[in-house]
Coordinates of C-alpha atoms in Angstrom, one line a residue:
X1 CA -43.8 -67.4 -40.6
X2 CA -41.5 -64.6 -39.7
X3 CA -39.2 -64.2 -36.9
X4 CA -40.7 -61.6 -35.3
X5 CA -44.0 -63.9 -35.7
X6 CA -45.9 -64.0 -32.1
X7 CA -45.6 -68.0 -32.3
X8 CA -42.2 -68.2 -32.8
X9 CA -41.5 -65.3 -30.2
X10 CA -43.3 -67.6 -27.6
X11 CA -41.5 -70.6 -28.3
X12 CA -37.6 -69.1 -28.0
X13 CA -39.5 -68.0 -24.9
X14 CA -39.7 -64.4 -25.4
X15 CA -41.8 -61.5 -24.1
X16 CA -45.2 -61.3 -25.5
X17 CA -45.3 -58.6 -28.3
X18 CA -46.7 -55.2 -29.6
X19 CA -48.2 -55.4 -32.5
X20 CA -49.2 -51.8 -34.1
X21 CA -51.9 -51.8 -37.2
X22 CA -52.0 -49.3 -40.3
X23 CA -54.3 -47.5 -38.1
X24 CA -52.1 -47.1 -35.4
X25 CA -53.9 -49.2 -32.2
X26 CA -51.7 -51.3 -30.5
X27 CA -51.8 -54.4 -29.2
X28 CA -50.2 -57.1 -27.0
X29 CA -50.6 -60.4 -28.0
X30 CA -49.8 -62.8 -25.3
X31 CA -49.7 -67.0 -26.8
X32 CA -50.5 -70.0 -24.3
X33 CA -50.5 -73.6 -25.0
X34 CA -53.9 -75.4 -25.5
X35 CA -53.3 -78.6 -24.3
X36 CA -55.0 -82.4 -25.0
X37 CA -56.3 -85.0 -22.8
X38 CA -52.9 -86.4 -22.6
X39 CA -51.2 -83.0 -21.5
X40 CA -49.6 -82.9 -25.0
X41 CA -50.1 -79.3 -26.7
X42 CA -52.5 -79.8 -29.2
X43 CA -52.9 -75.5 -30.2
X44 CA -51.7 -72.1 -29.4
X45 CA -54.4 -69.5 -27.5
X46 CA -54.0 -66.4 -28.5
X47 CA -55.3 -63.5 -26.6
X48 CA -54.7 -59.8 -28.1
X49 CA -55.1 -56.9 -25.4
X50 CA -55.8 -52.8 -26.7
X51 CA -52.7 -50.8 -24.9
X52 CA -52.7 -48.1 -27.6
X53 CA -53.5 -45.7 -24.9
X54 CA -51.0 -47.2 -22.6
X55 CA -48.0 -47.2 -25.6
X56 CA -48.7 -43.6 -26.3
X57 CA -48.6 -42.5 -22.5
X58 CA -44.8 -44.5 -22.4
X59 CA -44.1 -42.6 -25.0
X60 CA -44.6 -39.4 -23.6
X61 CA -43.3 -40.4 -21.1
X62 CA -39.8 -41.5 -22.2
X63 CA -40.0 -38.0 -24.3
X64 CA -40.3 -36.3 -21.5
X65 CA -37.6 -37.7 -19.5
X66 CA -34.7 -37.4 -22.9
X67 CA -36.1 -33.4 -22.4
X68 CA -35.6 -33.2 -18.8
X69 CA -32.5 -35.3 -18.7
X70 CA -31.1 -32.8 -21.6
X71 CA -32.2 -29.4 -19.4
X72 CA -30.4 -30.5 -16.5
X73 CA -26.8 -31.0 -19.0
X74 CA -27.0 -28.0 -20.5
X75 CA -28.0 -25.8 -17.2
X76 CA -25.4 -27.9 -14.9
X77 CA -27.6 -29.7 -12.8
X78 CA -26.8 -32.6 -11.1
X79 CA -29.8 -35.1 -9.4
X80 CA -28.9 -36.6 -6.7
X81 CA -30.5 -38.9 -3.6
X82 CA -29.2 -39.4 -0.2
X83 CA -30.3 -42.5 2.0
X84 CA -30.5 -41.2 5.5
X85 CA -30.3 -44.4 7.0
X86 CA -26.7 -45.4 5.6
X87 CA -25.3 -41.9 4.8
X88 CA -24.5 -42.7 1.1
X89 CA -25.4 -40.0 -1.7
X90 CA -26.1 -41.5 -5.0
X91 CA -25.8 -39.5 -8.0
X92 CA -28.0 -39.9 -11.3
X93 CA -26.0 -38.3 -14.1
X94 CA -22.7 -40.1 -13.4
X95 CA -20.2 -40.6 -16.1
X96 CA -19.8 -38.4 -19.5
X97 CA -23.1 -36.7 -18.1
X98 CA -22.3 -35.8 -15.1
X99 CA -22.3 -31.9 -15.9
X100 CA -22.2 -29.9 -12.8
X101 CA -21.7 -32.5 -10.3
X102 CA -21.1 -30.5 -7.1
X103 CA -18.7 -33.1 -5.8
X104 CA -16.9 -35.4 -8.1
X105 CA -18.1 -37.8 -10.8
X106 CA -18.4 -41.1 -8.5
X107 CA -22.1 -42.5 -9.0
X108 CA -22.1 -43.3 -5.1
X109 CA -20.5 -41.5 -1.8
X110 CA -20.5 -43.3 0.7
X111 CA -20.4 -41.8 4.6
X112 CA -21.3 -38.7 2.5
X113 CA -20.5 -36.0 5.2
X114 CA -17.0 -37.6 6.3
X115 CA -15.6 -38.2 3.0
X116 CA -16.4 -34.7 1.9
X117 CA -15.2 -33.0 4.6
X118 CA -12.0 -35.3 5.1
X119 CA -11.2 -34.9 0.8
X120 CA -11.5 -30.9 1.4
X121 CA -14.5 -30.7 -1.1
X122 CA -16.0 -28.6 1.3
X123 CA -14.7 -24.7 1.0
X124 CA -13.9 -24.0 4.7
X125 CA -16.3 -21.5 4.8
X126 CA -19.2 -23.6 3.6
X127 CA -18.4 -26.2 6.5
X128 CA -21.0 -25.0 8.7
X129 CA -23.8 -24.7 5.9
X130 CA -23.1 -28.4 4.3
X131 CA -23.3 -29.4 8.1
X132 CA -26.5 -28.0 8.8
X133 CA -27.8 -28.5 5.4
X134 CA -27.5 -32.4 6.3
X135 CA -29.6 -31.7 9.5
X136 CA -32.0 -29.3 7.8
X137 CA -32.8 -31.9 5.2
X138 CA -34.4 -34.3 7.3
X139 CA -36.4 -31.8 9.5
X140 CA -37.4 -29.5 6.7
X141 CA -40.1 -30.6 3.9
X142 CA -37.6 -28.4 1.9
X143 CA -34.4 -26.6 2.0
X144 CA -32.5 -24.2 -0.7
X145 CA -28.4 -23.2 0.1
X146 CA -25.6 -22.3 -1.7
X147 CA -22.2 -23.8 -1.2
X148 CA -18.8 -23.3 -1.9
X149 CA -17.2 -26.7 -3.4
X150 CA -13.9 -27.5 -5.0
X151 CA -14.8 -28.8 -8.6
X152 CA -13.0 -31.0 -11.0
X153 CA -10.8 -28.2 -12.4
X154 CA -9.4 -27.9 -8.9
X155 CA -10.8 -24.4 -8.4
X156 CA -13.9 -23.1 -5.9
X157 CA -17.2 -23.0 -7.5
X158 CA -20.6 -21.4 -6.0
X159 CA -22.9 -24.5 -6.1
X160 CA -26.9 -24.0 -5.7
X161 CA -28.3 -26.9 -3.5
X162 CA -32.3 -27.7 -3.4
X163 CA -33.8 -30.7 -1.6
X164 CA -37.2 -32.2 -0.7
X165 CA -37.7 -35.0 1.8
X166 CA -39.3 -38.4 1.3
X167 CA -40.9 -40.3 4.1
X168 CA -42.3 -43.7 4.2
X169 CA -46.0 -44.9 4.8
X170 CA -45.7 -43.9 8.7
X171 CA -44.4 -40.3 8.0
X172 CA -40.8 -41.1 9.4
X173 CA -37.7 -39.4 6.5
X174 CA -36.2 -42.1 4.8
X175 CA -34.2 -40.3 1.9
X176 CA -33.6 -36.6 0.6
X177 CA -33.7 -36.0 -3.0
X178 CA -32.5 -33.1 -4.6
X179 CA -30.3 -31.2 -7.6
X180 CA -27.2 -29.0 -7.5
X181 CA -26.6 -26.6 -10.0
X182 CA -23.3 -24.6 -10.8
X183 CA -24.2 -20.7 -10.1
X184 CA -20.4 -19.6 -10.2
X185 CA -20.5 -17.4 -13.3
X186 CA -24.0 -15.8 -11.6
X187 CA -22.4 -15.2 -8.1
X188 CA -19.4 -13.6 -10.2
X189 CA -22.0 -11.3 -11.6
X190 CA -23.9 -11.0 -8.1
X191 CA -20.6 -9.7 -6.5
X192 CA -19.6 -7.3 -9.3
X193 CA -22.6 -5.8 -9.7
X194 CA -22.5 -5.6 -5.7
X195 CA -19.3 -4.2 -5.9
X196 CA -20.1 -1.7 -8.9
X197 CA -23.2 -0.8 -6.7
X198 CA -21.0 -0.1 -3.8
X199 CA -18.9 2.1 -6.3
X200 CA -21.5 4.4 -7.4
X201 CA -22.9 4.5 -3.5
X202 CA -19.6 6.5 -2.9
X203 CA -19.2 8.3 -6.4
X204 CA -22.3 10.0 -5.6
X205 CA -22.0 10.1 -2.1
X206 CA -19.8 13.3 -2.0
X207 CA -21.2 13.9 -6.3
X208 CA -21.7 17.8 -6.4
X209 CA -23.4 17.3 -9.6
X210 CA -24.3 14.2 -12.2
X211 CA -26.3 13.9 -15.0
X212 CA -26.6 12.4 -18.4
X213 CA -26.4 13.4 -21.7
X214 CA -26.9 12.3 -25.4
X215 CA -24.3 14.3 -27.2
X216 CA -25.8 12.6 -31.0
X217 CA -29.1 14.5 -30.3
X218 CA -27.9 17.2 -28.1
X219 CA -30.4 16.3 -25.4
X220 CA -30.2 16.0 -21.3
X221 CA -31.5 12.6 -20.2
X222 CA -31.4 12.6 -16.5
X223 CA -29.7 15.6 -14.0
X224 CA -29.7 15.3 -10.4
X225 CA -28.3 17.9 -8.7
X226 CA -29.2 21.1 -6.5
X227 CA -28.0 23.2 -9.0
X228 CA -30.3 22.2 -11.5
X229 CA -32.8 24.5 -10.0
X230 CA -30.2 26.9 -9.6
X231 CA -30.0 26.9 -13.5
X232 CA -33.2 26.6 -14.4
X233 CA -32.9 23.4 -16.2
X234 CA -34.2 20.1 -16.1
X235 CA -34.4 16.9 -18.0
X236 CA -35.2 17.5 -21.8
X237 CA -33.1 20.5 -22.2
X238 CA -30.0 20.9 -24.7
X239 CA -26.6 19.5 -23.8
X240 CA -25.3 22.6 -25.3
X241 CA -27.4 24.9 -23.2
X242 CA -26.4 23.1 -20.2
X243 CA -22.9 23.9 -20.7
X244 CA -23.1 27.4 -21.9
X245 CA -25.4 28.4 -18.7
X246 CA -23.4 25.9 -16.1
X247 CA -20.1 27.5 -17.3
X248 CA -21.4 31.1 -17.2
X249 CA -23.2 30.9 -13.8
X250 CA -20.8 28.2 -11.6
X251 CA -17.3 28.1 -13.1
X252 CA -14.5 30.6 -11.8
X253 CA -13.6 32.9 -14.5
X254 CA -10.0 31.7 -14.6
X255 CA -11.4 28.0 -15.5
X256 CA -14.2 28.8 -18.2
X257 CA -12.2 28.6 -21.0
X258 CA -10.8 25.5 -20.2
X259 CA -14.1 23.7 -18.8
X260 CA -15.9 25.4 -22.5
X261 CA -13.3 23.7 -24.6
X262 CA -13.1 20.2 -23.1
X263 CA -16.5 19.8 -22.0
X264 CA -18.8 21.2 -25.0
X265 CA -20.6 18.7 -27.4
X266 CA -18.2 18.8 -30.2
X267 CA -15.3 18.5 -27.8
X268 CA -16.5 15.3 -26.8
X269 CA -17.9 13.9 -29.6
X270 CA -14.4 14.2 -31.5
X271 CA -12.6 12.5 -27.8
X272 CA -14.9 10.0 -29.0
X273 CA -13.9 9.6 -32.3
X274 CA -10.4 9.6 -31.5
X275 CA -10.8 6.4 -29.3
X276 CA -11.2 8.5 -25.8
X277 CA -13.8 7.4 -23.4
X278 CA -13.2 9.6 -20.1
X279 CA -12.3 13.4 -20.2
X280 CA -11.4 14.7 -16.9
X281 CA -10.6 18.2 -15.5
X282 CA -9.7 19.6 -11.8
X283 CA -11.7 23.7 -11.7
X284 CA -13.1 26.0 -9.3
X285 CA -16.5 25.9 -8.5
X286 CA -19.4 28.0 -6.8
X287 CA -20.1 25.3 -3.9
X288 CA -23.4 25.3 -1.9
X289 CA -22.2 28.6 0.4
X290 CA -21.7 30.6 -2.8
X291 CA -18.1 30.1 -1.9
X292 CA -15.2 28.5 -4.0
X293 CA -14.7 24.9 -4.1
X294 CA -12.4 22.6 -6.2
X295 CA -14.4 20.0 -8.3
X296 CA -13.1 17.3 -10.2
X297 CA -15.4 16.8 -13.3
X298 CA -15.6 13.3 -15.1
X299 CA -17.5 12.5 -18.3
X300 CA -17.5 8.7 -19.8
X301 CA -18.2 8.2 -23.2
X302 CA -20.6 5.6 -24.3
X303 CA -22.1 4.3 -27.9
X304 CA -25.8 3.2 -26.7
X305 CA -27.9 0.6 -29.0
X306 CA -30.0 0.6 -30.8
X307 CA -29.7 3.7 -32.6
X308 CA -25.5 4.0 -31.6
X309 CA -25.9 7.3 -30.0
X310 CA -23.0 8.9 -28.3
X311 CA -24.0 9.7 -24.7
X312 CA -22.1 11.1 -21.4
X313 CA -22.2 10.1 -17.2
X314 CA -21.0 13.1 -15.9
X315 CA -19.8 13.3 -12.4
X316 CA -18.4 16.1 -10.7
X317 CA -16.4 15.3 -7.5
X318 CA -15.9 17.7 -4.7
X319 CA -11.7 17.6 -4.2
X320 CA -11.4 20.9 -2.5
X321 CA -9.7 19.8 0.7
X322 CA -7.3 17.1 -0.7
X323 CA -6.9 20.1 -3.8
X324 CA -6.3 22.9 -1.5
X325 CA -3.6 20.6 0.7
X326 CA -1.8 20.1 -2.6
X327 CA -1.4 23.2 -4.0
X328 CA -0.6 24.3 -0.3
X329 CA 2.3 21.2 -0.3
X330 CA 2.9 22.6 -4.2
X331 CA 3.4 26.4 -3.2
X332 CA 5.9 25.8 -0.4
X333 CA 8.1 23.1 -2.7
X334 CA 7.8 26.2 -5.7
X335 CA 7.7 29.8 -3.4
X336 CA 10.2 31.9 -1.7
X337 CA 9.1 31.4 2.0
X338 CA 10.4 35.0 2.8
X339 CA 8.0 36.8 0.1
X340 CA 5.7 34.5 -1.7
X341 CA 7.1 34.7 -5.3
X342 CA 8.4 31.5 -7.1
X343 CA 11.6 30.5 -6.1
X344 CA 14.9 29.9 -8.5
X345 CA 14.4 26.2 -9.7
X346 CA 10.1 27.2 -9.9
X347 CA 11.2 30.1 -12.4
X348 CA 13.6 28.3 -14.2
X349 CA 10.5 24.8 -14.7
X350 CA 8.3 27.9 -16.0
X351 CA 10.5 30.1 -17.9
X352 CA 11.6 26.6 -19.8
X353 CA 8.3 25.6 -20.5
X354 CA 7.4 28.8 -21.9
X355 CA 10.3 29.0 -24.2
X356 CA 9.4 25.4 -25.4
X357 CA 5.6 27.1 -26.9
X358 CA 6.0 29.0 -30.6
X359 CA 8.8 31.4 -30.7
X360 CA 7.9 34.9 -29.6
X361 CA 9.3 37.8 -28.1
X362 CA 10.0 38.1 -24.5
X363 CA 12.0 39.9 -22.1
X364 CA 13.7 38.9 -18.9
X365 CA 15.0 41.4 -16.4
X366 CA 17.8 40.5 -13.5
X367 CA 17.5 43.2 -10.9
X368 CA 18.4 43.9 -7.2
X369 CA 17.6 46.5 -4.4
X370 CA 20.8 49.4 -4.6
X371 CA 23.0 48.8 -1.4
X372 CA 20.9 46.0 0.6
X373 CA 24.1 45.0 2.2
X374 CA 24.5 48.5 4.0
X375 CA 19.9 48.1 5.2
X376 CA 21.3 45.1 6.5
X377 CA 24.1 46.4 8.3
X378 CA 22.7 49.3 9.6
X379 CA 19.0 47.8 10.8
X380 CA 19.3 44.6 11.6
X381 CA 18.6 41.1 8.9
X382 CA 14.7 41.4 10.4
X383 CA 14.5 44.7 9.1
X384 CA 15.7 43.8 5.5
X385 CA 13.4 41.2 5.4
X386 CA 10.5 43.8 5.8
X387 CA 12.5 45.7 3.0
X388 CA 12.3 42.8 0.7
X389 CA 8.8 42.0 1.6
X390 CA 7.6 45.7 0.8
X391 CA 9.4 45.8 -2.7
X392 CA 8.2 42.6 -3.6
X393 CA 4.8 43.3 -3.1
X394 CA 5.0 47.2 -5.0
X395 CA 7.1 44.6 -8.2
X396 CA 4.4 42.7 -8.0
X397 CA 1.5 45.1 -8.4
X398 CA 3.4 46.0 -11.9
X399 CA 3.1 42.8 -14.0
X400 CA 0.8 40.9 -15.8
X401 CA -0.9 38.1 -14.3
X402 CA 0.5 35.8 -16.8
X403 CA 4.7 36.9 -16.0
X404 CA 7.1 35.1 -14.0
X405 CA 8.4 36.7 -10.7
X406 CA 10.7 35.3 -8.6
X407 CA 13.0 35.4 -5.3
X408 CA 16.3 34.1 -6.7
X409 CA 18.4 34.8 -3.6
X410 CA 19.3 37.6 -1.1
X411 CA 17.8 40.9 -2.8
X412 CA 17.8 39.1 -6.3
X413 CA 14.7 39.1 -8.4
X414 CA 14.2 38.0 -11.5
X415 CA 11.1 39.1 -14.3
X416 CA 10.8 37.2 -17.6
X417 CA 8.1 38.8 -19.9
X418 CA 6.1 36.4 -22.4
X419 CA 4.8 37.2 -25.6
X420 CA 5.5 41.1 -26.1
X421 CA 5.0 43.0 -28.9
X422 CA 7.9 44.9 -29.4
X423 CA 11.2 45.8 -27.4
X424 CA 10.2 49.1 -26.9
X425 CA 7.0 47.8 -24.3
X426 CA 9.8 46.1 -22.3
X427 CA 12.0 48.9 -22.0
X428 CA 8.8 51.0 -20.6
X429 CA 8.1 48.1 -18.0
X430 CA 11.8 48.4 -16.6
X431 CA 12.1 52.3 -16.9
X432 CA 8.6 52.3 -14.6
X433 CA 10.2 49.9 -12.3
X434 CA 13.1 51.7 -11.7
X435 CA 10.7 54.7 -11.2
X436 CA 8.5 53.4 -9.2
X437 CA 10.6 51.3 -6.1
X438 CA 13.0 54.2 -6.2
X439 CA 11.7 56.4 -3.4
X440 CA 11.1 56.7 0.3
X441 CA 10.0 53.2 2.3
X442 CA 8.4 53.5 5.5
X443 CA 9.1 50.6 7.8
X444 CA 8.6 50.4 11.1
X445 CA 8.7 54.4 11.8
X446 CA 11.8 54.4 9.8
X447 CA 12.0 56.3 6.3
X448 CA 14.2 54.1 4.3
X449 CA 15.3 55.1 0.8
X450 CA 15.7 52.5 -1.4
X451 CA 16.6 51.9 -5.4
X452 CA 16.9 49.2 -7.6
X453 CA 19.4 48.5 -10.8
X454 CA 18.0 46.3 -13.3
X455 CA 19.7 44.6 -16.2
X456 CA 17.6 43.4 -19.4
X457 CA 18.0 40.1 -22.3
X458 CA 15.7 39.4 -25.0
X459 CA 14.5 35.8 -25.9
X460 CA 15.4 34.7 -28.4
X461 CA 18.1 37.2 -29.5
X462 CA 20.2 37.1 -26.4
X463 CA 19.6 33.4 -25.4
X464 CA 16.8 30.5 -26.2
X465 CA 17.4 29.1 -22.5
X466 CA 16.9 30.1 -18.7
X467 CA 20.4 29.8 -18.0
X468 CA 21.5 32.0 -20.8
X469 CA 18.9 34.5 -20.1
X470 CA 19.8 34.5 -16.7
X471 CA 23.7 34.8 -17.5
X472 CA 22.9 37.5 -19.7
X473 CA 20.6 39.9 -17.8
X474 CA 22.9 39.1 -14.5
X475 CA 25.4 40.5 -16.9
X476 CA 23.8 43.4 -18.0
X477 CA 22.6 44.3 -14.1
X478 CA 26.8 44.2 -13.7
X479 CA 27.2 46.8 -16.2
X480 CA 23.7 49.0 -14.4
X481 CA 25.9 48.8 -11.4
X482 CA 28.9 49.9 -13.0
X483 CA 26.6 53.3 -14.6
X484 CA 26.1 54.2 -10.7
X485 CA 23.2 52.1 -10.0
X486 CA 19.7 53.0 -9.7
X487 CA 19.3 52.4 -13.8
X488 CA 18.4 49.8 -16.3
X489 CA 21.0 48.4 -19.0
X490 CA 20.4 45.8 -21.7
X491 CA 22.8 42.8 -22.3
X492 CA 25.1 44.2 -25.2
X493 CA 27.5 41.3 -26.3
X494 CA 29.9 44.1 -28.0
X495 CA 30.1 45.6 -24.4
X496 CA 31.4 48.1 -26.1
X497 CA 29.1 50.7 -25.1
X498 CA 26.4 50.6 -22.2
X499 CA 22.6 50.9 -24.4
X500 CA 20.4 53.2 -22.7
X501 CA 19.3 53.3 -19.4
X502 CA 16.9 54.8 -17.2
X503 CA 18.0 58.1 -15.9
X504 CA 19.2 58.4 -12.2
X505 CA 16.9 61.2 -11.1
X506 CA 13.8 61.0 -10.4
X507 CA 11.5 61.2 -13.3
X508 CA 7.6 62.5 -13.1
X509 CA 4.8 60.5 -14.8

């Protein structure tokens, strides 16, 4: 008596129904007429057919099409079929679904290949694969490309093609099915791995040394390097260790306290801590003929899960030619030509810099060579080069390696002392200078006799600057000149009295 009675169904001329009992078998009940003698319908037949199987296979079946149809939206594939015999391409997902269509949104293309290629979907590189993808696809049971497509957005997108070919009852292609999924974000991925790949190829191409290192446990993971053997150490071994011996054994004795204090553990855990992820230096190294090479040494910083330990890559670069070009370029912009010593504005860079460190004591001395004018005069300018070669070499020999020495002109050197102890150590140094260029030069068979006057200021009593040092040593050479030369005097702004100086006469040691 209901609506959805099987009767009444049959009369409004409905389907025949499913009917599903509290066990759950199906069944579809189909209703005829039963006519009389007279062809008036006189019953209904009713004939009830099992299709629980059948229902529950549907079932399935629509199940697994929602899942299918869902996997292909959320990985950006697009079905597709293309009918070979009219060209038109006819797309599945079309509208709010269409996620990843390769082309456009449009449910049907037709003239597939024309349109595409005269709307510019087609990158212009791709041409010639979309071309003979078209051909492939009928010849080929199966083909798999990748294309380059302009999408929606407007922009180029990497698009992963695969098709199958159907044929008909006599073998002959009729149609090519397939999908197309984005892969944009993947080829990304591809080419900067391919290009980070390419990186380390030429990293480690001229790599003197690289290994790795977990600072947190003090602990070599990997080393590969000849000089691993060299060392005696391998994987397993303490960072620490590593650095002690490499330092010792490789590193030029100028550059080991430098290379200790920026590559040790501690060092680089705290350029860790303090938000630094690449410590770098430029040293001398002992290179593969036991000889000197320039290296440029890189460690990266990393936090690695899952424990967060702080590890180091790192790389050691051989620079030594481009190194040794620069300092080459760097020592004719900062040297005297003539002698080798630094030249004025080299002197005054360094003389400022080291006045700019904590304030200590220091000395600079203005002197020149007694009577140059009358060397040049009599011998010749060639020959007073030579002069000033030879006393800048024997000046030389007296300093520390850590002073400033320089050409400022003519026969005009300049000394600046850092850091000394006391005044009395400076006037020793320019009392053994006078001493010791005063005396017979021998220079190409002649026997010339040459002294020097020197003039002395004390930073930062008698200036805090180059210029004022310079001003006030020149000064104080003036009034060495004035005593009869060949003597020291220090800068005295009374100049009331000259201090004293070095005597004129030979002195013994």
């Amino acid at each position: 008596g209901t609506d959805d009675c099987c009767i009444r169904r049959y009369l409004r001329g409905e389907t025949a129904a499913v009917q599903r009992r509290p066990d759950g078998r199906a069944f579809r009940v189909s209703i005829s007429d039963l006519k009389g003698p007279g062809g008036d319908r006189i019953a209904f037949l009713s004939l009830s057919t099992e299709v629980t199987e059948l229902t529950r296979t549907q079932e399935k079946l629509a199940a697994s099409e929602e899942r299918y149809r869902l996997a292909l939206q959320q990985t950006g594939t697009m079905m597709w079929e293309y009918d070979l015999s009219s060209g038109e391409l006819r797309q599945f997902n079309e509208g709010k679904d269409a996620v990843g269509s390769p082309f456009d949104r449009r449910p049907v293309i037709a003239d597939l290949q024309r349109t595409l290629l005269r709307e510019g979907v087609i990158h212009p590189d791709s041409v010639p694969i979309f071309q003979r993808l078209l051909r492939e696809g009928i010849d080929l049971p199966a083909v798999n490309t990748v294309l380059q497509v302009r999408g929606l957005d407007g922009d180029w997108h990497w698009v992963s093609v695969h098709s199958n070919r159907v044929q008909d009852a006599d073998g002959k292609p009729v149609r090519v099915v397939g999908t197309t999924r984005d892969i944009t974000r993947e080829k990304l991925l591809e080419q900067r791995s391919a290009q980070e790949q390419q990186y380390r190829a030429t990293m480690f191409s001229n790599a003197v040394c690289t290994y790795e290192a977990n600072l947190t446990q003090d602990r070599v993971v990997q080393i590969s390097s000849p000089w691993a053997d060299q060392l005696g150490l391998s994987p397993g071994c303490g960072y620490s260790q590593l650095v002690g011996t490499a330092v010792n054994l490789l590193v030029h004795p100028d550059h080991r306290e430098a290379m200790f204090e920026k590559f040790n553990r501690q060092a680089l855990l705290k350029a860790f801590a303090e938000g630094r992820r690449e410590v770098r230096l430029d040293y001398l190294r002992v290179g593969p003929q036991e000889n000197m090479i320039w290296v440029h040494c890189t460690a990266t910083l990393i936090q690695v899960p899952p424990d967060n330990d702080i590890c180091c890559f790192i790389h050691m670069q051989d620079i030594d030619r481009q190194m040794r070009q620069e300092l080459a370029l760097r020592s004719k912009a900062e040297r005297d030509p003539l002698t080798g010593l630094y030249n004025r504005a080299t002197a005054r860079k360094l003389v400022e810099q080291a006045l700019r460190g904590k304030a200590t004591l220091c000395a600079a001395f203005m002197m020149d060579i007694d009577n140059f004018k009358n060397i040049n005069d009599t011998f010749g300018h060639q020959f007073g080069d030579e002069v000033l070669i030879n006393f800048a070499s024997r000046l030389a020999s007296m300093l520390r390696k850590g002073d400033i020495l320089a050409r400022l002109g003519g026969d005009e050197f300049f000394v600046f002392l850092y850091g000394i102890p006391h005044r009395e150590l400076a006037l020793k140094k320019a009392d053994q200078i006078c001493r010791a260029l005063r005396g017979v030069y021998p220079i190409r068979g002649v026997r010339c006799e040459l002294s020097c006057s020197l003039g002395i200021a004390f930073a930062p009593d008698d200036g805090a600057d180059f210029s004022t040092l310079y001003q006030r040593s020149d000064a104080a050479l003036y009034r060495a000149k004035k005593q009869g030369k060949n003597c020291w005097q220090l800068y005295d702004e009374t100049e009331a009295a000259p201090a004293a100086a070095a005597p004129a006469d030979p002195v013994g040691e």
